[in-house]
Structure formats: structure tokens, C-alpha cells
mmCIF file of C-alpha atoms in Angstrom:
data_model
loop_
_atom_site.group_PDB
_atom_site.id
_atom_site.type_symbol
_atom_site.label_atom_id
_atom_site.label_comp_id
_atom_site.label_asym_id
_atom_site.label_seq_id
_atom_site.Cartn_x
_atom_site.Cartn_y
_atom_site.Cartn_z
ATOM 1 C CA UNK A 1447 -1.952 36.263 8.940
ATOM 2 C CA UNK A 1448 -0.914 32.640 9.289
ATOM 3 C CA UNK A 1449 0.400 30.980 6.184
ATOM 4 C CA UNK A 1450 -0.922 27.514 5.465
ATOM 5 C CA UNK A 1451 1.629 25.161 3.954
ATOM 6 C CA UNK A 1452 0.524 22.553 1.491
ATOM 7 C CA UNK A 1453 1.836 19.031 1.804
ATOM 8 C CA UNK A 1454 4.581 18.417 -0.727
ATOM 9 C CA UNK A 1455 6.495 15.308 -1.739
ATOM 10 C CA UNK A 1456 10.036 14.779 -2.933
ATOM 11 C CA UNK A 1457 11.083 11.506 -4.568
ATOM 12 C CA UNK A 1458 14.785 10.591 -4.697
ATOM 13 C CA UNK A 1459 16.036 8.015 -7.195
ATOM 14 C CA UNK A 1460 18.979 5.722 -6.655
ATOM 15 C CA UNK A 1461 22.220 4.589 -8.247
ATOM 16 C CA UNK A 1462 22.242 4.609 -12.035
ATOM 17 C CA UNK A 1463 18.729 6.017 -12.281
ATOM 18 C CA UNK A 1464 17.096 9.234 -13.456
ATOM 19 C CA UNK A 1465 13.825 10.897 -12.420
ATOM 20 C CA UNK A 1466 12.175 9.395 -15.532
ATOM 21 C CA UNK A 1467 13.005 5.796 -14.612
ATOM 22 C CA UNK A 1468 11.116 2.967 -12.963
ATOM 23 C CA UNK A 1469 8.039 4.058 -10.917
ATOM 24 C CA UNK A 1470 9.161 7.576 -9.964
ATOM 25 C CA UNK A 1471 7.169 9.432 -12.643
ATOM 26 C CA UNK A 1472 4.091 7.295 -12.029
ATOM 27 C CA UNK A 1473 4.176 8.035 -8.290
ATOM 28 C CA UNK A 1474 4.750 11.751 -8.885
ATOM 29 C CA UNK A 1475 1.776 11.845 -11.252
ATOM 30 C CA UNK A 1476 -0.478 9.997 -8.785
ATOM 31 C CA UNK A 1477 0.500 12.365 -5.963
ATOM 32 C CA UNK A 1478 -0.081 15.424 -8.169
ATOM 33 C CA UNK A 1479 -3.568 14.066 -8.998
ATOM 34 C CA UNK A 1480 -4.156 13.722 -5.237
ATOM 35 C CA UNK A 1481 -3.243 17.397 -4.779
ATOM 36 C CA UNK A 1482 0.291 16.858 -3.486
ATOM 37 C CA UNK A 1483 2.875 18.925 -5.386
ATOM 38 C CA UNK A 1484 5.768 16.552 -6.093
ATOM 39 C CA UNK A 1485 9.359 16.926 -7.252
ATOM 40 C CA UNK A 1486 11.704 14.226 -8.504
ATOM 41 C CA UNK A 1487 15.139 15.879 -8.545
ATOM 42 C CA UNK A 1488 18.008 14.496 -10.569
ATOM 43 C CA UNK A 1489 20.864 13.394 -8.353
ATOM 44 C CA UNK A 1490 24.107 14.269 -10.160
ATOM 45 C CA UNK A 1491 26.066 11.666 -12.091
ATOM 46 C CA UNK A 1492 23.976 8.769 -10.857
ATOM 47 C CA UNK A 1493 26.198 6.153 -12.497
ATOM 48 C CA UNK A 1494 29.247 7.510 -10.648
ATOM 49 C CA UNK A 1495 27.702 9.101 -7.548
ATOM 50 C CA UNK A 1496 29.534 11.461 -5.227
ATOM 51 C CA UNK A 1497 28.243 11.443 -1.642
ATOM 52 C CA UNK A 1498 29.033 15.160 -1.318
ATOM 53 C CA UNK A 1499 27.199 16.132 -4.501
ATOM 54 C CA UNK A 1500 24.219 13.942 -3.648
ATOM 55 C CA UNK A 1501 24.171 15.410 -0.123
ATOM 56 C CA UNK A 1502 24.180 18.929 -1.565
ATOM 57 C CA UNK A 1503 21.221 18.079 -3.803
ATOM 58 C CA UNK A 1504 19.299 16.534 -0.892
ATOM 59 C CA UNK A 1505 20.003 19.616 1.227
ATOM 60 C CA UNK A 1506 18.849 21.911 -1.572
ATOM 61 C CA UNK A 1507 15.668 19.914 -2.195
ATOM 62 C CA UNK A 1508 14.705 19.217 1.435
ATOM 63 C CA UNK A 1509 16.336 21.954 3.484
ATOM 64 C CA UNK A 1510 14.847 21.676 6.952
ATOM 65 C CA UNK A 1511 11.703 19.654 6.309
ATOM 66 C CA UNK A 1512 8.474 20.095 8.196
ATOM 67 C CA UNK A 1513 5.386 18.073 8.893
ATOM 68 C CA UNK A 1514 4.121 19.068 5.440
ATOM 69 C CA UNK A 1515 6.936 17.190 3.673
ATOM 70 C CA UNK A 1516 6.716 13.612 2.428
ATOM 71 C CA UNK A 1517 9.991 12.012 1.363
ATOM 72 C CA UNK A 1518 10.218 8.919 -0.826
ATOM 73 C CA UNK A 1519 13.587 7.394 -1.677
ATOM 74 C CA UNK A 1520 14.851 4.351 -3.524
ATOM 75 C CA UNK A 1521 18.008 2.338 -2.849
ATOM 76 C CA UNK A 1522 21.085 4.610 -2.622
ATOM 77 C CA UNK A 1523 18.701 7.576 -2.494
ATOM 78 C CA UNK A 1524 17.546 6.248 0.906
ATOM 79 C CA UNK A 1525 21.043 6.523 2.344
ATOM 80 C CA UNK A 1526 21.354 10.032 0.902
ATOM 81 C CA UNK A 1527 18.071 11.167 2.472
ATOM 82 C CA UNK A 1528 18.850 9.539 5.815
ATOM 83 C CA UNK A 1529 22.263 11.214 5.893
ATOM 84 C CA UNK A 1530 20.677 14.588 5.200
ATOM 85 C CA UNK A 1531 18.111 14.133 7.960
ATOM 86 C CA UNK A 1532 20.803 12.927 10.392
ATOM 87 C CA UNK A 1533 22.897 16.028 9.618
ATOM 88 C CA UNK A 1534 20.186 18.481 10.686
ATOM 89 C CA UNK A 1535 20.956 20.123 14.014
ATOM 90 C CA UNK A 1536 17.804 22.122 14.694
ATOM 91 C CA UNK A 1537 14.232 20.926 15.050
ATOM 92 C CA UNK A 1538 12.799 19.165 12.017
ATOM 93 C CA UNK A 1539 10.249 16.532 11.132
ATOM 94 C CA UNK A 1540 8.756 14.869 8.094
ATOM 95 C CA UNK A 1541 5.123 14.012 7.635
ATOM 96 C CA UNK A 1542 6.072 10.741 6.012
ATOM 97 C CA UNK A 1543 9.150 8.800 5.025
ATOM 98 C CA UNK A 1544 8.929 5.974 2.484
ATOM 99 C CA UNK A 1545 12.133 4.005 1.900
ATOM 100 C CA UNK A 1546 12.210 1.471 -0.936
ATOM 101 C CA UNK A 1547 15.019 -1.142 -0.974
ATOM 102 C CA UNK A 1548 16.921 0.954 1.528
ATOM 103 C CA UNK A 1549 20.171 0.030 3.234
ATOM 104 C CA UNK A 1550 23.001 1.585 5.248
ATOM 105 C CA UNK A 1551 25.631 -1.165 4.884
ATOM 106 C CA UNK A 1552 28.002 -2.049 2.026
ATOM 107 C CA UNK A 1553 26.427 -4.126 -0.725
ATOM 108 C CA UNK A 1554 28.272 -7.377 -1.487
ATOM 109 C CA UNK A 1555 27.363 -7.227 -5.194
ATOM 110 C CA UNK A 1556 28.248 -3.545 -5.691
ATOM 111 C CA UNK A 1557 31.690 -2.925 -4.180
ATOM 112 C CA UNK A 1558 32.012 0.169 -6.394
ATOM 113 C CA UNK A 1559 29.629 1.878 -3.938
ATOM 114 C CA UNK A 1560 31.716 1.089 -0.832
ATOM 115 C CA UNK A 1561 33.293 4.563 -0.728
ATOM 116 C CA UNK A 1562 29.864 6.213 -1.045
ATOM 117 C CA UNK A 1563 28.333 3.997 1.644
ATOM 118 C CA UNK A 1564 31.304 4.232 4.001
ATOM 119 C CA UNK A 1565 30.144 3.685 7.577
ATOM 120 C CA UNK A 1566 26.475 4.254 6.747
ATOM 121 C CA UNK A 1567 24.727 6.797 8.957
ATOM 122 C CA UNK A 1568 23.694 7.299 12.580
ATOM 123 C CA UNK A 1569 19.919 6.903 12.543
ATOM 124 C CA UNK A 1570 19.216 8.129 16.085
ATOM 125 C CA UNK A 1571 16.233 10.413 16.308
ATOM 126 C CA UNK A 1572 14.997 9.873 12.747
ATOM 127 C CA UNK A 1573 12.102 7.527 13.580
ATOM 128 C CA UNK A 1574 10.820 9.878 16.271
ATOM 129 C CA UNK A 1575 10.671 12.775 13.793
ATOM 130 C CA UNK A 1576 8.811 10.919 11.037
ATOM 131 C CA UNK A 1577 5.035 11.146 11.251
ATOM 132 C CA UNK A 1578 4.827 7.882 9.353
ATOM 133 C CA UNK A 1579 7.565 5.502 8.258
ATOM 134 C CA UNK A 1580 7.197 2.850 5.588
ATOM 135 C CA UNK A 1581 9.989 0.591 4.419
ATOM 136 C CA UNK A 1582 9.339 -1.539 1.351
ATOM 137 C CA UNK A 1583 11.416 -4.449 0.159
ATOM 138 C CA UNK A 1584 10.936 -7.371 -2.143
ATOM 139 C CA UNK A 1585 11.539 -11.020 -1.398
ATOM 140 C CA UNK A 1586 13.868 -11.353 -4.396
ATOM 141 C CA UNK A 1587 16.027 -8.211 -4.565
ATOM 142 C CA UNK A 1588 19.228 -9.094 -6.426
ATOM 143 C CA UNK A 1589 20.943 -5.737 -5.719
ATOM 144 C CA UNK A 1590 20.229 -5.122 -2.039
ATOM 145 C CA UNK A 1591 20.130 -8.300 0.056
ATOM 146 C CA UNK A 1592 16.832 -8.436 1.930
ATOM 147 C CA UNK A 1593 18.629 -8.841 5.248
ATOM 148 C CA UNK A 1594 20.220 -5.405 4.735
ATOM 149 C CA UNK A 1595 16.824 -3.756 4.244
ATOM 150 C CA UNK A 1596 15.533 -5.681 7.257
ATOM 151 C CA UNK A 1597 18.529 -4.425 9.257
ATOM 152 C CA UNK A 1598 17.705 -0.830 8.259
ATOM 153 C CA UNK A 1599 14.103 -1.446 9.333
ATOM 154 C CA UNK A 1600 15.256 -2.726 12.706
ATOM 155 C CA UNK A 1601 17.564 0.254 13.219
ATOM 156 C CA UNK A 1602 14.558 2.497 12.563
ATOM 157 C CA UNK A 1603 12.348 0.530 14.940
ATOM 158 C CA UNK A 1604 9.963 -0.921 12.392
ATOM 159 C CA UNK A 1605 9.664 -3.850 10.015
ATOM 160 C CA UNK A 1606 9.666 -3.824 6.255
ATOM 161 C CA UNK A 1607 6.596 -4.477 4.165
ATOM 162 C CA UNK A 1608 7.385 -7.205 1.652
ATOM 163 C CA UNK A 1609 6.236 -6.794 -1.945
ATOM 164 C CA UNK A 1610 6.557 -10.280 -3.461
ATOM 165 C CA UNK A 1611 8.438 -10.627 -6.741
ATOM 166 C CA UNK A 1612 9.348 -6.938 -7.128
ATOM 167 C CA UNK A 1613 13.112 -7.481 -7.387
ATOM 168 C CA UNK A 1614 14.902 -4.178 -6.808
ATOM 169 C CA UNK A 1615 11.773 -2.218 -7.819
ATOM 170 C CA UNK A 1616 13.217 -1.445 -11.256
ATOM 171 C CA UNK A 1617 11.416 -1.231 -14.593
ATOM 172 C CA UNK A 1618 13.529 -4.216 -15.699
ATOM 173 C CA UNK A 1619 11.931 -6.100 -12.786
ATOM 174 C CA UNK A 1620 8.534 -5.141 -14.194
ATOM 175 C CA UNK A 1621 7.949 -2.396 -11.610
ATOM 176 C CA UNK A 1622 6.706 0.773 -13.298
ATOM 177 C CA UNK A 1623 4.002 1.518 -10.715
ATOM 178 C CA UNK A 1624 4.288 1.246 -6.948
ATOM 179 C CA UNK A 1625 0.858 1.345 -5.296
ATOM 180 C CA UNK A 1626 2.406 0.324 -1.956
ATOM 181 C CA UNK A 1627 4.291 3.636 -1.826
ATOM 182 C CA UNK A 1628 1.213 5.591 -2.865
ATOM 183 C CA UNK A 1629 -0.885 3.866 -0.187
ATOM 184 C CA UNK A 1630 1.723 4.820 2.432
ATOM 185 C CA UNK A 1631 1.264 8.492 1.531
ATOM 186 C CA UNK A 1632 -2.400 9.086 0.675
#
């Protein structure tokens, strides 16, 4: 008997956030309504993140993903997910990868994250293993300079979709829903 796997989604928050913040719960609810079981794990100590502890959580939540897995990440969560995927040695793939305000370079306005960011991550092979890849950025992000998200896009062989006026996609920027991410998945 062949087992049929159901598409699942995992949403990773970023620095200083929790699973209940911003648009994460809204997106999880929309995906659940569309029949996609969704998890939004809490990354430990998000206001003082440890790359090792975040990596362990990503590994626990994603393991070796398959075509049935959709991964959504925001900000520092993007770097965490990309590092996990880059660390996998065997065959893997994801059905979809949605990166929101992603980056792999130090952030001029947040030097406290320099140790976490370090030298970024080697992105070779990631694009080829993602069934679909969507990178979202705003035109007025005051946390992650838009050129850093555009650089990530270029490294992944794509271009970012611009969501005008969304800031860093935080609730304080007025972003509590993110239809662009939902559209990239369903």
C-alpha cells in the first residue's frame, strides 16, 4: 500500500516575534481552511536568538522536507530556514518556499544580530530543489534594507515581488494579513 502524504505548511517567525504576531496566525488559518495542515513553531528566545537553538528548531520542524512541504519564513526566520536547507546532505525538496523580508547579510540597523548572521549561508542548490519560490519585500522596509532582500533574490535566481507600503511586514506596519503569501501557496 502506498501512503499518500498531504501537503503541509510550516511558518517561521523572525527576530523578536512569536507565532501569534503579525500575519502568521492569519496565514495559518487561511491555509488550514484550504486543507493545508499548518504549524507555526516558536523559535526559542526570539529577542535574543541563538543560531544553534533556532537551527535545532528548524531541523525538528522540517527534518528532510519533501515535495509536500511548503515553508514560509519572515526576516531572520528566512536565514534560519535557508541554513537548515543548505545543511541537508541527502536528497530533499520543498513544494514551495516563501521568504518575506529575507536577507543573508548583516543588517546595518541591527548590529546585535551580526553574530547570528555571521557569513550568511551558501545558497547553492536551494532554488533547484524548490518547486516554487516567492520572495516578498516592501518598498519601505526600515529593518531590512530592500537592496539586501534584492540581493537574496538574485542569489536565488529570482526577483522579489514588491508589496508597496508594507514596511517590514509587522503588525505595527499595519500588516496583519498577507494575501501575497497565501496566493504564492494556494
